[in-house]
Amino acid sequence: MSVSEKRAGGAVGAGPGRAPAQMSPWRRALVRSRSWLPGLLLVSPSILLIGVFVYGMIGWNTRLALSDRHRPVQEGEFVGLTNFVSLWQEARWPAAVGNAVVFTVVFVGGALLLGWFLGLLLDKGIRGEAVFRTLFLAPMAVSFIATGVVWRWLMNPAPAERATGLNALFVHLNLDFLVNDWWTAPDLGMAAMALPAIWQLAGYVMALFLAGFRGVPEELREAARVDGCSEWGVYRHVVMPQLRPVLLSSVIILGHMSLKVFDLIIAIAGQQIVADVPAVYMWAMVFEVRDPAKGATIASYLLIAVALFVVPYLVWSVRKERSEGR
């Protein structure tokens, strides 16, 4: 057989070494699937579980909120946004939303300020930093239920003659003007309710800010000092602008936690109207009043509120990654 015949036979042969252009479409698809099929098989259980128990449940809850199923045994029919509109006509719902807003503002602002201050102190390299860092982070390991039980005693609104917790401490120190009704106060009750949450999450915010402080190159600080900046000026003009991503992440995390707070409120105040929030209201509608449609409507409002925090952050993160990739 001549050399030209051997070459022709090799080109026509059906062996595994033939050119990709000569492969059948099925074989080409099989070859290409080797790059993505193993990864897909690995994450497919997680995708399935998320699809069913997250997005599937969101869809089921939305369908229930758009129906008139106000009894557990009732077959509801589609009524559109009727439940979403009628909820605002109830006196309890606007009050619960107002309490949630007050709680969110005080909790997020207080945790950010305290966490930033603690991170700033640790960034200065104080003696025993590891011990202080552990002490500040320890409350985060406690559940909101346990925190609520302890702070319920600390914020006992009993008057001075029967005072316990903080009120008893103020009386003992002759600081009677600091004795107050705490979470039962009609005006500042929800602000006081945010104190346990600030105590528990300030250490977490401190860890975020401390990582941000330590992530700023020392060369930038030295350059600012050489240019005549004071130590406060270094933090104000050099360090703090570098911490905007940390600040945004902290606001998102704390904000979505505060909007759906439930266990801390229940542990301290129970279901009292003075400390009512949407999550507690939803619990009452579903498990006490037995109104599935109204409970699902409140849950939908909570989902929308959390999405207003999370979605813009996700969009910003994606755009930032794309800009850095360029």
Tab-separated table of C-alpha atoms in Angstrom, residues 54-320:
chain	number	residue	atom	x	y	z
A	54	VAL	CA	-36.716	28.248	48.878
A	55	TYR	CA	-38.171	29.360	45.570
A	56	GLY	CA	-40.908	26.742	45.594
A	57	MET	CA	-42.023	27.849	49.071
A	58	ILE	CA	-41.844	31.510	48.019
A	59	GLY	CA	-44.107	30.732	45.075
A	60	TRP	CA	-46.540	28.791	47.268
A	61	ASN	CA	-46.609	31.616	49.837
A	62	THR	CA	-47.225	34.214	47.127
A	63	ARG	CA	-50.071	32.152	45.693
A	64	LEU	CA	-51.606	31.884	49.159
A	65	ALA	CA	-51.240	35.647	49.761
A	66	LEU	CA	-53.116	36.352	46.527
A	67	SER	CA	-56.065	34.173	47.564
A	68	ASP	CA	-59.006	34.595	49.953
A	69	ARG	CA	-58.186	31.494	51.994
A	70	HIS	CA	-58.808	32.920	55.452
A	71	ARG	CA	-59.531	29.559	57.042
A	72	PRO	CA	-57.284	26.487	57.101
A	73	VAL	CA	-59.987	24.224	55.675
A	74	GLN	CA	-61.148	26.688	53.051
A	75	GLU	CA	-60.285	26.438	49.355
A	76	GLY	CA	-59.197	29.949	48.446
A	77	GLU	CA	-59.764	31.733	45.165
A	78	PHE	CA	-57.552	34.308	43.469
A	79	VAL	CA	-58.287	37.859	44.699
A	80	GLY	CA	-55.180	39.701	43.522
A	81	LEU	CA	-53.708	42.353	45.818
A	82	THR	CA	-56.779	42.619	48.034
A	83	ASN	CA	-55.009	41.202	51.078
A	84	PHE	CA	-52.005	43.493	50.584
A	85	VAL	CA	-54.240	46.576	50.508
A	86	SER	CA	-56.628	45.596	53.295
A	87	LEU	CA	-53.747	44.877	55.684
A	88	TRP	CA	-52.945	48.588	55.871
A	89	GLN	CA	-56.489	49.305	56.990
A	90	GLU	CA	-55.903	47.448	60.253
A	91	ALA	CA	-54.596	49.457	63.205
A	92	ARG	CA	-52.152	46.769	64.310
A	93	TRP	CA	-50.227	46.471	61.040
A	94	PRO	CA	-49.040	50.114	60.657
A	95	ALA	CA	-48.058	50.095	64.334
A	96	ALA	CA	-46.045	46.900	63.852
A	97	VAL	CA	-44.308	48.366	60.800
A	98	GLY	CA	-43.481	51.536	62.753
A	99	ASN	CA	-42.015	49.467	65.583
A	100	ALA	CA	-39.896	47.522	63.102
A	101	VAL	CA	-38.584	50.745	61.557
A	102	VAL	CA	-37.617	52.159	64.980
A	103	PHE	CA	-35.972	48.870	65.955
A	104	THR	CA	-34.066	48.720	62.668
A	105	VAL	CA	-32.762	52.304	62.853
A	106	VAL	CA	-31.599	52.003	66.466
A	107	PHE	CA	-30.205	48.495	66.080
A	108	VAL	CA	-28.306	49.094	62.836
A	109	GLY	CA	-27.010	52.504	63.893
A	110	GLY	CA	-26.020	51.371	67.387
A	111	ALA	CA	-24.312	48.171	66.244
A	112	LEU	CA	-22.388	50.037	63.530
A	113	LEU	CA	-21.165	52.766	65.883
A	114	LEU	CA	-20.228	50.395	68.704
A	115	GLY	CA	-18.650	47.855	66.355
A	116	TRP	CA	-16.655	50.561	64.575
A	117	PHE	CA	-15.444	51.982	67.895
A	118	LEU	CA	-14.373	48.570	69.209
A	119	GLY	CA	-12.621	47.782	65.924
A	120	LEU	CA	-10.817	51.122	66.093
A	121	LEU	CA	-9.600	50.401	69.620
A	122	LEU	CA	-8.304	46.968	68.658
A	123	ASP	CA	-6.664	48.355	65.531
A	124	LYS	CA	-4.502	50.556	67.760
A	125	GLY	CA	-2.859	47.395	69.082
A	126	ILE	CA	-3.945	47.440	72.716
A	127	ARG	CA	-2.483	44.937	75.147
A	128	GLY	CA	-4.457	41.705	75.388
A	129	GLU	CA	-6.098	42.175	72.006
A	130	ALA	CA	-6.851	38.475	71.581
A	131	VAL	CA	-8.697	38.365	74.919
A	132	PHE	CA	-10.766	41.456	74.148
A	133	ARG	CA	-11.541	40.209	70.659
A	134	THR	CA	-12.852	36.955	72.110
A	135	LEU	CA	-14.932	38.758	74.724
A	136	PHE	CA	-16.487	41.059	72.135
A	137	LEU	CA	-17.323	38.170	69.805
A	138	ALA	CA	-18.671	35.858	72.534
A	139	PRO	CA	-22.254	37.293	72.572
A	140	MET	CA	-22.653	36.354	68.923
A	141	ALA	CA	-22.476	32.673	69.924
A	142	VAL	CA	-25.567	33.091	72.107
A	143	SER	CA	-28.996	32.551	70.601
A	144	PHE	CA	-31.503	35.388	70.485
A	145	ILE	CA	-33.782	33.389	72.788
A	146	ALA	CA	-31.113	33.161	75.514
A	147	THR	CA	-30.247	36.816	75.025
A	148	GLY	CA	-33.903	37.756	75.354
A	149	VAL	CA	-34.339	35.774	78.574
A	150	VAL	CA	-31.365	37.492	80.224
A	151	TRP	CA	-32.240	40.970	78.976
A	152	ARG	CA	-35.856	40.538	80.022
A	153	TRP	CA	-34.574	40.435	83.595
A	154	LEU	CA	-32.099	43.270	83.004
A	155	MET	CA	-34.779	45.506	81.479
A	156	ASN	CA	-37.473	44.666	83.996
A	157	PRO	CA	-39.787	47.713	84.000
A	158	ALA	CA	-40.717	47.354	87.679
A	159	PRO	CA	-40.647	50.645	89.616
A	160	ALA	CA	-37.841	51.625	91.960
A	161	GLU	CA	-39.221	49.917	95.102
A	162	ARG	CA	-39.530	46.608	93.217
A	163	ALA	CA	-36.696	47.181	90.781
A	164	THR	CA	-34.526	44.397	89.378
A	165	GLY	CA	-31.788	44.312	86.783
A	166	LEU	CA	-30.641	47.677	85.486
A	167	ASN	CA	-33.282	49.610	87.395
A	168	ALA	CA	-32.051	48.080	90.648
A	169	LEU	CA	-28.487	49.020	89.726
A	170	PHE	CA	-29.488	52.616	89.047
A	171	VAL	CA	-31.334	52.810	92.385
A	172	HIS	CA	-28.322	51.373	94.190
A	173	LEU	CA	-26.070	54.008	92.581
A	174	ASN	CA	-28.528	56.800	93.439
A	175	LEU	CA	-29.226	57.347	89.756
A	176	ASP	CA	-32.978	57.173	90.071
A	177	PHE	CA	-33.440	59.494	87.094
A	178	LEU	CA	-32.202	56.661	84.851
A	179	VAL	CA	-34.915	54.266	86.027
A	180	ASN	CA	-37.444	53.852	83.217
A	181	ASP	CA	-40.038	51.529	81.749
A	182	TRP	CA	-37.640	50.121	79.117
A	183	TRP	CA	-39.487	48.064	76.486
A	184	THR	CA	-42.929	48.876	77.923
A	185	ALA	CA	-42.523	52.611	77.285
A	186	PRO	CA	-44.954	53.707	74.531
A	187	ASP	CA	-42.467	56.076	72.868
A	188	LEU	CA	-38.982	54.594	73.316
A	189	GLY	CA	-39.920	50.981	73.981
A	190	MET	CA	-38.625	49.635	70.669
A	191	ALA	CA	-35.425	51.652	71.013
A	192	ALA	CA	-34.806	49.892	74.336
A	193	MET	CA	-35.694	46.574	72.697
A	194	ALA	CA	-32.792	47.103	70.281
A	195	LEU	CA	-30.215	47.216	73.106
A	196	PRO	CA	-29.903	43.398	73.447
A	197	ALA	CA	-29.504	43.068	69.678
A	198	ILE	CA	-26.787	45.746	69.678
A	199	TRP	CA	-24.994	43.942	72.508
A	200	GLN	CA	-25.113	40.654	70.618
A	201	LEU	CA	-24.104	41.823	67.120
A	202	ALA	CA	-21.645	44.642	67.888
A	203	GLY	CA	-18.821	42.106	68.194
A	204	TYR	CA	-19.559	40.740	64.745
A	205	VAL	CA	-19.482	44.238	63.267
A	206	MET	CA	-16.249	44.844	65.152
A	207	ALA	CA	-14.688	41.816	63.455
A	208	LEU	CA	-15.714	43.119	60.030
A	209	PHE	CA	-14.323	46.590	60.677
A	210	LEU	CA	-11.156	45.223	62.252
A	211	ALA	CA	-10.508	43.129	59.145
A	212	GLY	CA	-11.079	46.266	57.081
A	213	PHE	CA	-8.688	48.314	59.224
A	214	ARG	CA	-5.992	45.660	58.966
A	215	GLY	CA	-6.536	45.415	55.201
A	216	VAL	CA	-5.446	49.015	54.593
A	217	PRO	CA	-1.733	48.965	53.587
A	218	GLU	CA	0.586	50.545	56.122
A	219	GLU	CA	2.358	52.364	53.283
A	220	LEU	CA	-0.748	54.499	52.713
A	221	ARG	CA	-0.874	55.475	56.375
A	222	GLU	CA	2.827	56.334	56.458
A	223	ALA	CA	2.498	58.426	53.309
A	224	ALA	CA	-0.340	60.401	54.908
A	225	ARG	CA	1.698	60.949	58.084
A	226	VAL	CA	4.640	62.176	56.046
A	227	ASP	CA	2.307	64.662	54.318
A	228	GLY	CA	1.417	66.102	57.722
A	229	CYS	CA	-1.839	64.282	58.556
A	230	SER	CA	-2.644	63.748	62.206
A	231	GLU	CA	-3.588	60.268	63.377
A	232	TRP	CA	-7.272	61.186	63.200
A	233	GLY	CA	-6.688	62.647	59.736
A	234	VAL	CA	-5.122	59.382	58.608
A	235	TYR	CA	-8.252	57.481	59.627
A	236	ARG	CA	-10.593	60.110	58.220
A	237	HIS	CA	-8.967	60.658	54.815
A	238	VAL	CA	-7.139	57.362	54.174
A	239	VAL	CA	-8.544	54.478	56.219
A	240	MET	CA	-12.274	55.206	56.385
A	241	PRO	CA	-12.768	55.634	52.604
A	242	GLN	CA	-11.331	52.132	52.194
A	243	LEU	CA	-14.008	50.699	54.499
A	244	ARG	CA	-17.065	51.537	52.407
A	245	PRO	CA	-17.536	47.898	51.259
A	246	VAL	CA	-17.329	46.775	54.900
A	247	LEU	CA	-19.869	49.407	55.930
A	248	LEU	CA	-22.248	48.401	53.145
A	249	SER	CA	-21.958	44.704	53.988
A	250	SER	CA	-22.618	45.420	57.668
A	251	VAL	CA	-25.714	47.492	56.883
A	252	ILE	CA	-27.100	44.748	54.631
A	253	ILE	CA	-26.512	41.984	57.174
A	254	LEU	CA	-27.874	43.910	60.148
A	255	GLY	CA	-30.765	45.399	58.186
A	256	HIS	CA	-32.206	42.136	56.963
A	257	MET	CA	-31.794	40.583	60.424
A	258	SER	CA	-33.680	43.413	62.098
A	259	LEU	CA	-36.589	43.350	59.656
A	260	LYS	CA	-37.426	39.732	60.426
A	261	VAL	CA	-36.594	39.737	64.149
A	262	PHE	CA	-38.913	37.427	66.043
A	263	ASP	CA	-37.290	35.302	68.749
A	264	LEU	CA	-35.733	38.233	70.631
A	265	ILE	CA	-39.080	40.058	70.781
A	266	ILE	CA	-40.934	36.938	71.897
A	267	ALA	CA	-38.368	36.159	74.613
A	268	ILE	CA	-38.541	39.675	76.083
A	269	ALA	CA	-42.060	40.962	75.527
A	270	GLY	CA	-44.069	37.997	74.302
A	271	GLN	CA	-46.933	39.097	72.068
A	272	GLN	CA	-47.670	42.414	73.715
A	273	ILE	CA	-48.899	45.092	71.320
A	274	VAL	CA	-46.406	47.654	72.623
A	275	ALA	CA	-43.555	45.577	71.163
A	276	ASP	CA	-45.376	44.202	68.138
A	277	VAL	CA	-43.408	43.709	64.906
A	278	PRO	CA	-44.438	42.157	61.552
A	279	ALA	CA	-42.880	38.766	62.320
A	280	VAL	CA	-44.784	38.471	65.604
A	281	TYR	CA	-47.970	39.636	63.879
A	282	MET	CA	-47.503	36.971	61.220
A	283	TRP	CA	-47.089	34.288	63.890
A	284	ALA	CA	-50.323	35.368	65.546
A	285	MET	CA	-52.255	35.359	62.261
A	286	VAL	CA	-51.055	31.894	61.230
A	287	PHE	CA	-51.045	29.938	64.498
A	288	GLU	CA	-53.613	31.726	66.649
A	289	VAL	CA	-56.133	33.443	64.387
A	290	ARG	CA	-55.721	30.659	61.800
A	291	ASP	CA	-55.768	33.012	58.817
A	292	PRO	CA	-53.319	31.545	56.248
A	293	ALA	CA	-53.890	34.226	53.612
A	294	LYS	CA	-53.167	37.110	55.961
A	295	GLY	CA	-50.109	35.381	57.391
A	296	ALA	CA	-48.792	34.747	53.890
A	297	THR	CA	-49.410	38.399	53.022
A	298	ILE	CA	-47.319	39.558	55.977
A	299	ALA	CA	-44.602	37.085	54.998
A	300	SER	CA	-44.625	38.506	51.475
A	301	TYR	CA	-44.167	42.013	52.850
A	302	LEU	CA	-41.209	40.775	54.911
A	303	LEU	CA	-39.709	39.164	51.807
A	304	ILE	CA	-40.078	42.415	49.866
A	305	ALA	CA	-38.477	44.397	52.695
A	306	VAL	CA	-35.510	42.038	52.881
A	307	ALA	CA	-35.172	42.092	49.082
A	308	LEU	CA	-34.927	45.888	49.180
A	309	PHE	CA	-31.779	45.428	51.261
A	310	VAL	CA	-30.242	42.395	49.588
A	311	VAL	CA	-30.953	42.836	45.850
A	312	PRO	CA	-29.203	46.234	45.460
A	313	TYR	CA	-26.204	44.798	47.300
A	314	LEU	CA	-26.074	41.806	44.964
A	315	VAL	CA	-26.313	44.059	41.912
A	316	TRP	CA	-23.534	46.251	43.260
A	317	SER	CA	-21.347	43.202	43.983
A	318	VAL	CA	-21.803	41.804	40.461
A	319	ARG	CA	-21.005	45.141	38.845
A	320	LYS	CA	-17.947	45.545	41.041
